[in-house]
C-alpha positions in Angstrom: 51.5 -84.0 -22.6 51.1 -83.4 -18.8 48.6 -80.7 -19.1 46.1 -82.8 -20.9 46.2 -85.3 -17.9 45.2 -82.5 -15.4 41.6 -81.9 -14.6 39.2 -79.4 -16.3 38.6 -77.1 -13.5 36.7 -74.6 -15.7 33.6 -76.8 -15.2 33.5 -75.7 -11.5 31.4 -72.6 -10.7 33.5 -69.7 -9.4 32.9 -68.9 -5.8 31.7 -65.5 -4.7 34.6 -63.4 -3.4 33.1 -63.4 0.2 33.4 -67.3 -0.1 37.0 -67.3 -1.2 39.2 -67.9 1.9 42.7 -66.6 2.2 43.8 -68.2 5.6 42.9 -70.6 8.3 43.9 -70.0 11.8 44.2 -72.2 15.1 42.5 -71.2 18.1 44.3 -71.6 21.5 42.4 -74.8 22.0 43.8 -76.2 18.7 40.7 -75.8 16.6 41.5 -74.9 13.0 39.0 -72.4 11.7 38.3 -70.5 8.4 40.0 -67.1 8.4 39.7 -63.9 6.5 38.6 -64.1 2.9 41.0 -63.0 0.1 39.8 -59.4 -0.4 39.9 -58.7 3.4 43.5 -60.1 3.6 44.7 -58.2 0.4 43.3 -55.0 2.0 45.1 -55.7 5.1 48.3 -56.2 3.4 47.8 -53.1 1.2 47.4 -51.0 4.3 50.3 -52.6 6.0 52.4 -51.7 3.0 51.2 -48.1 3.1 52.0 -47.8 6.8 55.6 -49.3 6.0 55.9 -46.4 3.4 55.0 -43.8 5.9 57.7 -44.9 8.1 60.4 -44.6 5.6 62.2 -41.4 4.8 60.6 -39.4 1.8 63.9 -39.4 -0.1 64.0 -43.3 -0.1 60.4 -43.6 -1.0 60.8 -41.1 -3.9 63.7 -43.1 -5.3 62.7 -46.7 -5.0 58.8 -46.8 -4.0 56.6 -45.5 -6.9 53.0 -44.4 -6.4 50.8 -47.4 -6.1 53.3 -49.8 -4.5 50.8 -50.5 -1.7 48.3 -51.8 -4.5 51.0 -54.1 -5.9 51.7 -55.5 -2.4 48.1 -55.9 -1.6 47.5 -57.8 -4.9 49.9 -60.5 -4.1 47.2 -63.2 -3.2 44.8 -62.7 -6.0 45.9 -66.1 -7.1 44.1 -67.7 -4.1 40.8 -67.1 -6.0 41.3 -70.4 -7.8 39.7 -73.8 -7.4 42.6 -75.8 -6.3 43.6 -73.2 -3.6 40.1 -73.0 -2.3 39.7 -76.7 -2.0 43.0 -76.9 -0.2 42.1 -74.2 2.3 38.7 -75.6 3.1 40.2 -79.0 3.7 42.4 -77.5 6.2 39.5 -76.4 8.5 38.0 -78.7 11.2 34.7 -80.1 10.4 35.4 -80.1 6.6 32.8 -82.0 4.5 32.9 -82.7 0.8 30.4 -80.7 -1.2 30.6 -77.9 1.2 31.5 -75.9 -1.9 30.0 -77.9 -4.9 32.5 -79.2 -7.4 35.6 -78.5 -5.4 35.7 -82.0 -3.8 36.7 -83.4 -7.3 40.0 -81.5 -7.1 43.4 -82.7 -6.0 45.1 -79.6 -4.5 48.5 -81.2 -4.8 48.6 -80.4 -8.4 49.3 -76.9 -7.5 52.9 -77.6 -7.0 53.2 -77.9 -10.9 52.8 -74.1 -11.2 54.1 -72.8 -7.9 50.7 -72.7 -6.0 48.5 -69.7 -5.8 51.5 -67.4 -6.4 51.8 -68.8 -9.8 48.1 -68.0 -10.5 48.8 -64.4 -9.3 51.6 -64.0 -11.7 49.5 -65.4 -14.6 46.7 -63.1 -13.7 48.9 -60.0 -13.7 50.4 -61.0 -17.1 46.9 -61.4 -18.5 46.1 -57.9 -17.4 49.4 -56.7 -18.9 50.7 -54.9 -15.7 54.2 -54.6 -17.1 57.3 -56.7 -17.0 58.1 -56.6 -13.4 54.8 -56.7 -11.5 53.8 -60.2 -12.4 57.2 -61.5 -11.4 56.9 -59.6 -8.0 53.5 -61.0 -7.4 54.7 -64.6 -8.4 57.8 -64.4 -6.1 56.0 -63.3 -2.9 56.7 -66.8 -1.4 60.4 -66.6 -2.1 60.9 -68.1 -5.5 59.8 -67.8 -9.1 56.7 -70.1 -10.1 56.4 -71.9 -13.3 55.3 -69.4 -16.0 54.0 -71.9 -18.6 50.2 -71.5 -17.7 47.8 -68.7 -18.7 45.3 -67.0 -16.4 42.4 -68.4 -18.3 43.6 -72.0 -18.4 41.2 -74.5 -17.2 43.4 -75.5 -14.5 42.9 -72.1 -12.9 39.2 -72.3 -13.4 39.1 -70.8 -16.9 37.3 -67.4 -17.7 34.8 -67.5 -14.7 37.5 -67.7 -12.0 39.7 -65.3 -13.9 36.9 -62.7 -14.0 36.5 -63.2 -10.2 40.2 -62.3 -9.8 39.7 -59.2 -12.0 36.8 -58.3 -9.8 39.0 -58.6 -6.6 41.5 -56.4 -8.1 39.0 -53.8 -9.0 37.6 -53.8 -5.5 41.1 -53.6 -4.0 42.0 -50.6 -6.3 38.8 -48.8 -5.0 39.6 -49.6 -1.3 43.2 -48.3 -1.6 42.3 -45.4 -3.9 45.3 -46.0 -6.2 46.6 -47.5 -9.5 49.4 -50.0 -10.1 52.8 -48.5 -10.1 55.4 -48.2 -12.8 58.5 -50.3 -12.1 61.5 -49.4 -14.0 64.5 -51.6 -13.1 65.5 -55.0 -12.0 66.9 -53.6 -8.7 63.8 -51.7 -7.9 61.7 -54.8 -8.8 63.9 -56.6 -6.1 63.2 -54.0 -3.4 59.4 -54.1 -4.2 59.3 -57.8 -4.1 60.9 -57.9 -0.7 58.6 -55.0 0.4 55.6 -57.2 -0.8 56.8 -60.2 0.9 57.4 -58.5 4.4 54.0 -56.7 4.1 52.4 -60.1 3.6 54.2 -61.6 6.6 52.9 -58.8 8.9 49.4 -59.0 7.5 49.4 -62.7 8.1 50.3 -62.3 11.9 48.2 -63.4 14.8 46.6 -60.1 15.3 44.6 -60.5 12.1 43.7 -64.1 12.7 40.0 -63.7 13.8 37.8 -62.7 10.7 35.1 -61.3 13.2 37.6 -58.7 14.6 37.8 -55.2 13.2 41.2 -55.0 11.5 42.0 -51.4 10.6 42.9 -50.4 14.2 45.4 -53.1 14.2 47.5 -51.9 11.3 50.0 -49.7 13.2 50.3 -52.1 16.2 51.1 -54.9 13.7 53.9 -53.0 12.1 55.1 -51.9 15.7 55.2 -55.5 16.8 57.2 -56.5 13.7 60.1 -54.1 14.7 59.5 -51.5 12.1 59.6 -48.6 14.5 61.6 -45.5 13.7 64.5 -45.1 16.1 64.8 -41.7 18.0 68.5 -40.5 18.0 70.2 -38.0 20.3 71.5 -35.0 18.4 74.8 -33.5 18.4 76.9 -36.2 20.1 80.7 -36.1 19.8 82.9 -39.2 19.4 84.0 -38.9 23.2 80.2 -38.7 24.2 79.6 -42.1 22.6 82.9 -44.0 23.3 84.3 -42.1 26.4 87.7 -41.4 24.7 88.8 -39.0 22.1 89.3 -40.2 18.5 92.8 -41.0 17.2 94.0 -38.9 14.4 93.4 -41.7 11.8 89.8 -42.2 13.1 89.1 -38.4 12.9 90.4 -38.1 9.3 88.0 -41.0 8.3 85.1 -39.5 10.1 85.6 -36.1 8.5 85.3 -37.8 5.0 82.0 -39.6 5.6 79.5 -36.9 5.1 77.0 -38.3 2.6 76.0 -41.6 1.2 78.8 -43.4 -0.9 81.5 -45.9 -0.6 84.3 -45.5 2.0 87.3 -47.6 2.7 89.4 -47.6 5.8 92.6 -49.6 5.4 94.4 -49.5 8.9 96.0 -52.0 11.2 94.5 -54.2 13.8 93.7 -52.5 17.1 93.4 -49.0 15.6 89.6 -48.7 16.4 88.2 -49.2 12.9 84.9 -50.3 14.4 84.5 -47.1 16.4 85.4 -44.9 13.6 82.8 -46.7 11.3 80.1 -46.6 14.0 80.6 -42.8 14.5 80.5 -42.1 10.8 77.2 -44.0 10.7 75.8 -42.0 13.6 76.5 -38.9 11.7 74.5 -40.1 8.7 71.6 -41.2 10.9 71.5 -38.2 12.9 71.3 -36.1 9.7 68.6 -38.3 8.3 70.7 -39.6 5.6 70.3 -43.3 6.4 67.5 -45.4 7.7 69.7 -47.9 9.9 72.8 -49.9 10.3 73.8 -53.4 9.2 77.2 -54.5 10.5 78.4 -57.4 8.4 81.2 -59.8 9.6 82.8 -62.8 8.0 81.4 -65.5 10.6 78.7 -66.0 13.0 81.0 -66.3 15.9 82.6 -62.8 15.3 79.2 -61.3 14.6 77.9 -62.7 18.1 80.6 -61.0 20.0 80.4 -57.6 18.4 76.8 -57.4 19.4 78.1 -56.1 22.8 80.1 -53.3 21.1 77.2 -52.2 18.9 74.8 -52.5 21.8 76.9 -50.1 23.9 77.0 -47.7 21.0 73.2 -47.8 20.7 72.7 -47.2 24.4 74.7 -43.9 23.8 73.0 -42.7 20.6 69.4 -43.6 21.1 66.9 -41.8 23.3 65.6 -43.6 26.4 62.1 -44.0 25.0 63.3 -45.4 21.6 62.1 -49.0 21.2 65.5 -50.0 20.0 67.5 -48.4 22.9 67.8 -51.8 24.5 70.8 -53.4 23.0 69.1 -56.8 23.7 67.0 -56.1 20.5 70.1 -56.6 18.6 70.9 -59.9 20.0 69.2 -62.8 18.0 67.1 -64.6 20.5 66.0 -61.4 22.3 64.7 -59.9 19.1 63.0 -63.2 18.2 61.1 -63.1 21.4 59.9 -59.5 21.1 58.8 -59.3 17.5 56.2 -61.0 15.4 56.6 -61.1 11.7 53.7 -63.3 10.6 53.8 -67.0 9.5 57.0 -67.0 7.7 58.9 -65.2 10.4 57.3 -66.9 13.4 58.4 -70.3 15.0 58.4 -73.1 12.4 58.8 -70.5 9.6 62.1 -70.3 7.5 62.7 -66.7 8.6 62.3 -67.2 12.4 66.1 -67.4 12.6 67.7 -64.3 13.9 70.5 -64.5 11.2 68.0 -63.8 8.6 65.4 -61.5 10.4 68.2 -59.2 11.8 68.6 -57.7 8.2 65.2 -56.2 8.5 65.7 -54.6 11.9 66.8 -50.9 12.1 69.9 -51.8 13.8 71.5 -55.3 13.3 74.9 -57.2 13.5 75.1 -60.3 11.1 77.2 -62.2 8.7 78.2 -61.1 5.3 76.4 -64.1 3.9 73.0 -62.5 4.5 74.0 -59.3 2.9 75.5 -61.1 -0.1 72.3 -63.1 -0.6 70.5 -59.7 -1.4 72.2 -59.8 -4.9 71.7 -63.5 -5.4 68.9 -65.7 -7.1 68.0 -67.4 -3.7 64.8 -67.9 -1.9 63.8 -64.5 -0.3 67.0 -62.8 -1.5 65.0 -59.8 -2.4 63.7 -59.6 1.2 67.2 -58.8 2.1 67.6 -56.3 -0.7 64.5 -54.5 0.8 66.0 -54.7 4.3 69.2 -53.1 3.4 67.9 -50.2 1.2 68.9 -46.8 2.7 71.1 -48.2 5.5 74.7 -47.7 6.4 76.2 -51.2 5.7 79.6 -51.7 7.4 81.6 -54.6 5.8 84.3 -55.7 8.2 87.3 -58.0 7.5 86.9 -57.8 3.7 90.4 -58.9 3.0 89.4 -62.4 4.1 87.2 -63.3 1.1 88.2 -65.4 -1.8 87.7 -64.8 -5.5 84.0 -66.3 -5.2 83.0 -64.1 -2.6 84.9 -61.1 -4.1 82.8 -61.3 -7.2 79.5 -61.3 -5.1 81.0 -58.6 -2.9 81.6 -56.3 -5.9 78.1 -56.9 -7.1 76.8 -56.2 -3.6 78.6 -52.9 -3.4 77.3 -51.7 -6.7 73.8 -52.7 -5.7 74.0 -50.9 -2.2 74.9 -47.7 -4.1 71.9 -47.9 -6.2 69.8 -48.6 -3.0 71.0 -45.2 -1.7 73.2 -46.9 1.0 76.4 -45.8 2.7 79.0 -48.5 2.2 81.9 -48.6 4.8 84.6 -51.1 4.1 87.0 -52.0 6.8 90.2 -53.9 6.3 93.6 -54.3 7.8 95.1 -56.1 4.7 93.5 -55.2 1.4 95.4 -55.4 -1.8 95.4 -52.5 -4.4 93.6 -54.5 -6.9 90.8 -55.4 -4.5 90.3 -51.8 -3.3 90.2 -50.7 -7.0 87.5 -53.4 -7.7 85.3 -52.5 -4.8 85.5 -48.6 -5.3 84.6 -49.1 -9.0 87.2 -46.3 -9.6 90.9 -46.1 -10.3 92.9 -45.9 -7.2 96.6 -44.8 -7.1 97.9 -44.4 -3.6 99.5 -47.2 -1.7 99.9 -45.3 1.6 99.1 -47.2 4.8 96.9 -46.5 6.7 94.8 -45.2 3.8 91.3 -43.6 3.6 89.5 -43.9 0.3 86.3 -41.9 -0.2 83.9 -42.1 -3.2 80.9 -40.1 -2.2 77.6 -40.1 -4.1 78.3 -36.7 -5.4 81.9 -36.0 -5.9 85.1 -37.4 -7.0 87.4 -40.0 -5.5 89.4 -38.9 -2.5 92.4 -40.9 -1.4 94.0 -39.6 1.9 97.0 -41.1 3.8 96.0 -41.4 7.4 98.4 -40.6 10.2 100.6 -43.5 11.1 100.8 -45.3 14.3 103.7 -46.6 16.4 105.0 -50.0 15.2 104.9 -53.2 17.3 108.0 -55.3 16.6 107.1 -59.1 16.5 109.9 -61.6 16.7 109.3 -64.7 14.4 110.2 -68.3 15.1 109.7 -70.7 12.5 108.9 -74.3 13.7 108.2 -77.7 12.0 107.6 -79.7 15.2 104.2 -79.4 16.9 105.5 -81.0 20.1 108.2 -78.4 20.4 105.5 -75.6 20.0 103.3 -77.4 22.6 106.2 -77.4 25.0 106.8 -73.8 24.5 103.2 -72.9 24.9 103.0 -74.7 28.2 106.3 -73.1 29.3 105.1 -69.5 28.5 101.7 -70.2 30.2 103.6 -71.6 33.2 105.2 -68.3 33.5 101.6 -66.6 33.7 101.5 -65.6 30.1 98.2 -65.5 28.0 98.9 -67.8 25.0 96.9 -67.8 21.7 97.1 -70.9 19.4 95.5 -70.7 16.0 94.7 -73.6 13.8 93.0 -73.6 10.3 90.5 -76.3 10.7 88.0 -77.3 13.6 89.4 -80.9 13.7 93.1 -79.7 14.1 92.1 -77.3 16.9 90.3 -79.9 18.9 93.2 -82.3 18.6 95.8 -79.6 19.8 93.4 -78.6 22.6 93.2 -82.2 23.8 97.1 -82.5 23.8 97.6 -79.2 25.6 94.8 -79.6 28.2 95.9 -83.1 29.2 99.1 -81.5 30.5 98.0 -78.0 31.5 95.7 -79.0 34.2 98.6 -80.4 36.5 100.5 -77.3 35.8 97.8 -74.9 37.0 97.3 -73.7 33.5 93.7 -72.9 32.2 93.0 -74.2 28.7 90.0 -73.2 26.4 88.9 -73.8 22.9 86.8 -71.5 20.6 85.4 -72.6 17.0 82.2 -72.8 15.1 81.1 -76.2 16.0 79.6 -75.7 19.4 76.0 -75.5 20.3 75.0 -71.8 20.5 74.4 -72.0 24.2 77.9 -73.4 24.8 79.7 -71.1 22.3 78.2 -68.1 23.8 79.4 -69.0 27.2 82.9 -69.9 26.2 83.2 -66.9 23.9 82.1 -64.4 26.8 84.5 -66.1 29.3 87.6 -66.2 27.0 87.2 -62.9 25.1 86.7 -61.2 28.6 90.0 -62.8 30.0 92.0 -61.9 26.8 90.2 -58.5 26.3 90.7 -55.1 27.8 88.8 -56.0 30.8 90.9 -58.9 31.7 92.9 -56.8 34.2 94.0 -58.7 37.3 92.4 -61.9 36.0 95.5 -62.2 33.7 97.9 -62.3 36.7 96.0 -65.0 38.5 97.4 -67.8 36.2 98.8 -68.6 32.7 96.3 -69.7 30.1 96.2 -71.1 26.5 93.3 -70.4 24.2 93.1 -72.6 21.1 90.9 -71.7 18.2 90.3 -71.5 14.5 90.1 -68.4 12.2 87.4 -67.0 14.4 90.1 -65.7 16.7 91.5 -63.7 13.9 88.5 -61.5 13.0 86.8 -58.8 14.8 87.6 -60.0 18.4 89.4 -57.4 20.5 91.7 -60.0 22.2 95.2 -59.5 23.5 97.8 -62.3 23.9 101.3 -62.3 25.2 102.4 -65.1 23.1 101.0 -66.6 19.7 101.4 -70.0 17.9 99.8 -70.2 14.6 99.5 -72.9 11.9 100.8 -71.3 8.7 98.2 -69.6 6.5 98.1 -67.0 3.8 99.8 -63.6 4.7 96.6 -61.6 5.2 95.4 -64.3 7.8 98.7 -64.4 9.6 98.8 -60.6 9.8 95.4 -60.5 11.3 96.5 -63.1 13.9 99.6 -61.1 14.7 97.2 -58.3 15.4 96.2 -60.2 18.4 99.7 -59.8 20.0 100.5 -57.0 22.5 97.4 -55.3 21.3 96.8 -52.8 24.1 99.7 -50.8 25.8 97.9 -50.8 29.1 97.6 -54.5 29.3 99.5 -56.2 32.2 102.2 -58.7 31.2 104.6 -60.8 33.1 108.2 -59.4 33.2 109.5 -62.4 31.1 107.0 -61.8 28.3 108.2 -61.2 24.8 106.3 -60.2 21.7 106.8 -63.1 19.4 105.0 -65.7 17.3 105.9 -69.2 16.5 104.7 -70.3 12.9 104.1 -73.9 12.4 105.3 -74.0 8.8 106.9 -76.6 6.4 110.3 -75.9 4.7 109.8 -74.2 1.5 111.4 -77.0 -0.6 108.9 -79.4 1.0 106.0 -77.2 0.2 107.1 -76.7 -3.4 107.6 -80.3 -3.8 104.2 -81.5 -2.4 102.1 -78.8 -0.8 99.3 -81.2 0.2 101.7 -83.4 2.1 103.6 -80.3 3.6 100.6 -78.2 4.6 98.3 -81.1 5.5 94.6 -80.1 6.2 95.5 -76.5 5.5 96.0 -77.0 1.9 92.2 -78.2 1.9 91.3 -74.7 3.3 93.5 -72.4 1.3 95.1 -72.7 -2.2 98.6 -74.2 -2.3 99.7 -71.6 -4.6 98.9 -68.9 -2.2 100.3 -70.8 0.6 103.6 -71.2 -1.2 103.7 -67.5 -2.2 103.1 -66.6 1.4 105.8 -68.9 2.6 108.2 -67.4 0.2 107.6 -64.1 1.8 107.7 -65.2 5.4 110.4 -67.9 5.4 113.4 -65.5 6.0 111.6 -63.1 8.3 113.0 -63.1 11.8 110.9 -60.2 12.8 108.1 -58.0 11.5 107.0 -54.3 12.2 103.2 -54.2 12.5 101.7 -52.1 10.9 104.7 -50.7 9.1 105.3 -53.7 6.9 101.8 -54.7 6.3 101.4 -53.4 2.9 104.7 -54.6 1.7 104.0 -58.2 2.7 100.4 -58.2 1.2 101.6 -56.9 -2.1 104.5 -59.3 -2.2 102.2 -62.1 -1.7 99.5 -61.3 -4.1 101.1 -59.1 -6.9 100.8 -60.6 -10.3 104.1 -62.2 -11.6 105.3 -64.6 -14.2 105.8 -67.9 -12.8 107.8 -71.2 -13.7 108.2 -74.6 -12.7 106.0 -76.2 -10.0 104.6 -72.6 -9.0 103.4 -72.1 -12.6 101.6 -75.5 -12.3 99.9 -74.4 -9.0 99.1 -70.9 -10.3 97.4 -72.5 -13.2 95.4 -74.6 -10.9 94.3 -71.6 -8.9 93.6 -69.6 -12.0 91.1 -72.3 -13.2 89.6 -72.6 -9.7 89.2 -68.9 -9.6 87.5 -68.9 -13.0 85.1 -71.6 -11.8 84.4 -69.7 -8.7 83.6 -66.6 -10.5 81.3 -68.5 -12.9 79.5 -70.0 -9.9 79.3 -66.4 -8.3 77.9 -65.0 -11.6 75.3 -68.0 -11.8 74.2 -67.1 -8.3 73.7 -63.5 -9.3 71.6 -64.5 -12.3 68.0 -63.8 -12.3 67.4 -66.7 -14.7 67.3 -70.4 -13.8 66.0 -72.1 -10.6 65.8 -70.2 -7.4 68.3 -71.8 -4.9 67.2 -72.6 -1.3 69.1 -70.3 1.1 70.9 -73.2 2.7 72.2 -74.2 -0.7 73.4 -70.8 -1.7 77.0 -70.5 -1.4 78.2 -67.1 -0.6 81.9 -68.1 -0.2 83.3 -71.1 -2.0 82.8 -74.3 -0.2 82.2 -77.7 -1.6 80.2 -78.7 1.4 76.6 -77.7 2.2 75.8 -77.2 5.8 72.9 -78.1 7.9 71.5 -77.2 11.3 71.7 -79.9 14.0 69.7 -80.0 17.2 71.2 -81.9 19.9 69.1 -83.0 22.9 69.5 -85.4 25.8 66.0 -87.0 25.8 62.5 -86.4 24.4 59.4 -88.1 25.8 56.0 -88.0 24.1 53.1 -87.1 26.5 49.9 -88.2 24.9 47.9 -87.0 27.9 48.9 -83.5 27.7 49.3 -83.5 24.0 53.0 -82.7 23.5 56.6 -83.5 24.0 58.9 -83.1 27.0 62.5 -82.2 25.7 65.5 -82.3 28.0 68.8 -80.5 26.9 72.4 -81.4 27.6 72.5 -79.0 30.7 69.5 -80.9 32.1 67.1 -77.9 31.6 63.8 -79.0 29.9 60.8 -77.5 28.1 57.4 -78.8 27.1 56.2 -78.5 23.5 52.5 -78.5 23.0 51.6 -80.1 19.7 51.8 -77.3 17.0 51.9 -74.7 19.8 48.4 -75.6 20.9 47.2 -73.4 23.8 50.2 -71.0 23.6 50.3 -67.3 23.2 52.5 -66.1 20.2 55.2 -64.9 22.7 55.3 -68.2 24.6 55.7 -70.2 21.3 58.6 -67.8 20.3 60.3 -68.3 23.7 60.2 -72.1 23.2 61.5 -71.8 19.7 64.3 -69.6 20.8 65.3 -72.1 23.5 65.4 -74.9 20.8 67.6 -72.7 18.6 70.0 -72.2 21.4 70.7 -75.9 21.4 71.6 -76.2 17.8 74.9 -76.3 15.8 75.6 -75.8 12.2 78.0 -78.5 10.5 78.8 -79.7 7.2 76.0 -81.9 5.8 78.1 -84.9 5.4 79.2 -84.9 9.0 75.7 -84.4 10.3 73.4 -87.1 11.8 71.2 -89.0 9.2 68.0 -87.3 8.3 64.8 -88.7 9.9 62.6 -90.7 7.7 58.9 -89.9 7.1 57.4 -87.5 9.8 59.8 -88.3 12.6 60.2 -84.6 13.4 56.6 -83.7 13.3 56.7 -82.9 17.0 59.0 -79.9 16.3 56.6 -78.5 13.7 55.5 -75.0 14.8 58.9 -74.4 16.5 61.7 -75.1 14.1 61.9 -74.7 10.4 62.0 -78.4 9.0 62.7 -77.5 5.4 60.0 -77.8 2.7 61.5 -76.4 -0.6 63.0 -78.7 -3.1 66.8 -79.1 -2.3 66.6 -77.9 1.3 68.6 -80.0 3.7 66.1 -79.7 6.5 66.9 -80.0 10.2 68.7 -82.8 11.8 68.0 -84.0 15.3 70.0 -86.4 17.4 70.4 -87.4 21.2 73.6 -87.1 23.2 74.4 -90.0 25.7 76.0 -89.3 29.1 79.2 -90.6 27.3 79.0 -87.9 24.8 78.2 -90.3 21.9 75.6 -88.9 19.5 72.8 -91.4 18.5 69.6 -91.1 16.6 66.3 -90.5 18.3 65.6 -94.1 18.3 68.9 -94.9 19.9 70.5 -96.2 16.8 73.7 -94.9 15.0 73.5 -91.3 14.3 75.3 -91.6 11.0 76.1 -94.6 8.9 79.6 -93.0 8.1 80.9 -91.4 11.1 81.1 -91.9 14.8 79.9 -88.5 16.2 80.6 -87.1 19.7 79.7 -84.0 21.5 81.3 -82.4 24.4 80.8 -79.2 26.1 84.5 -78.2 26.0 85.5 -79.9 22.7 82.4 -79.2 20.7 81.0 -81.4 17.9 83.3 -84.2 16.5 82.8 -86.6 13.7 85.3 -89.5 13.6 85.8 -90.8 9.9 86.2 -94.4 11.1 83.2 -96.7 10.9 80.5 -96.4 13.8 80.6 -100.2 13.9 84.4 -100.0 15.2 83.1 -98.1 18.3 80.5 -100.6 19.5 
């Protein structure tokens, strides 16, 4: 029915190829001009693709990139030779007049959305030419998602036979220019790699270097690929572990390093503080130096932990890279620095969805990021295949694997399987991995239960399981406490005796509440108090994290003796941070999380401690009888974070423990908590609830892995189970439109300011990236229901060209609000920020959303 209502575009004469535009571009004065024509742009992208292939190792190209891959990449925009796209592109130029191209003025370009725009025409054209199963899909997906496949290349909507012949003509000329034929693609995974390869080549070929059609383009191919960051690192050869880290490896580290000699899957199960990170990095160096890997991606559970480990990986890079290597400077790892120094075309530039460092890092030769970005490489999400391309051939280190639930576990197993097919080396680090989880990740039967344990499944060879040398136990005394006030008194008492205290909560709101109670009393006692969680502006979070991890880290030294301190935080404190506390208070959590937290106690033998310090932990836990009777009441907010069944099983294990030997008892406690067993009574009911939830989560994960169905926006793609979508929130102090200068003056909470010319007018690309980077530093990610209301209409147009505002269906989009001097968050027009919550922001507390009605706070 709908197709009969659309116009008959076949009556419109097909334009000559040299009249078919691919792009417009904006001059520094703000004028929008016609850019390169389609054939020219496709040639550029084809040559960019060829240059990318030249920079990949021959063994990886031979396995994943068949002959003709550059032609396939160059053909991505053949669909722009269509009447709807050409009318849209001409309307986007200054001085546009109807009838400039006869017949096109009758067209409504908006109807393109019904078939996925020009990418849909590209796919239909490739299907018409019978280019195989995968190539049409690859061309159709180059903007991140699959278009509507219900139209044919010769349909009147696409201009009929005449326009289709023009598209065939373009492909013939492109074949001649690149002197190759279309490739043969043999599998779904290879198609994903090639789809990502095509998108990246298009992004680079759409960069500012190629804007002006009057400029000769071929000398710019290599500089454009360089500018995008695709430069081969130059490694120093023959470095020992001690050369890199300045100390000799422990026996367990050396045993692991000796096993990692070729691509494969390697699991290191060892206690907190052993140096798993350094062992994994040196193993990665060996593979990089022997040309068995193309780069490194270090994946961590959360953004906060990945931010901190940048420093450690940065120091590693300083040691292994030659001074003249582009990537020798560790700042290139750090998000904002890398954003400022690389240009990745429209999608990866300010205002594009891939400008964020969390996404783009996966394309860099060396990067630290979250597990989420890696998991999306195997999910049906927008640009998921770009991540697949970015990981191919690399060493992928997956840290803190024990902390993932059933949902993420299903995705993780699919990721590890895919990484093997992508000729990656997968290194899995864990302090608390169950036997069953290890078996699932290795994909091979495992039998040993030693601890520490090294499991090696090389690409060629059988499974090796080797017990690693044990390390000396630390004996931790355990005090069970059901009274927060008693724990607060004890924490203040310990800090008053110059101890460094760590207090870990399971939710941000509880951490903020405890911090306020402690801080109100600590100041008068000469005790410093700090707070770390995920809901700080990036700029504030970085400052807090650096200060407190330095004080509680190896370099704390004399600072620890100056005064007692209490650091309050959430789960971010239990993962990948090298911090060392004298005394720990922890809200009760599943066994693996508790063990991780205990790993922050008396971590380093050389750390100075007060004479009266004792290695002990206070667990804030309910009585087992209360927990079994009503876990939601007994565990409170914790029961919303962790399954009541797992909490009760954990409490059964811990309730009678008066002390624990770490790492000696880690394996026993983990298996006692998670081993399958017959249940009865209330535990059977809680177990059934968890079983149903796990089955639901696994179905969700498998749905996310499916190539069928609608492609999810990245922000809506759950990589770990959560019923809450999240959204980026930009918080500013003021903004003022300056019509005379043509832009907006933005002032941040720290009273620094920037001026944003409209759409980047008059700015060099590097200047625009610098401003966008500053804006990103003043954002925080929160659950969507806690965020300020979205702006209606075009209320955020002044940020266009700097931050991604969201455009795909289902994307939440950016939220922007102002913060008053009182800390109250209001809308940009000074009204209520949210119609359901009273929102506050404080430099030391972070983002808070009060459930009470905003009206009550007026």
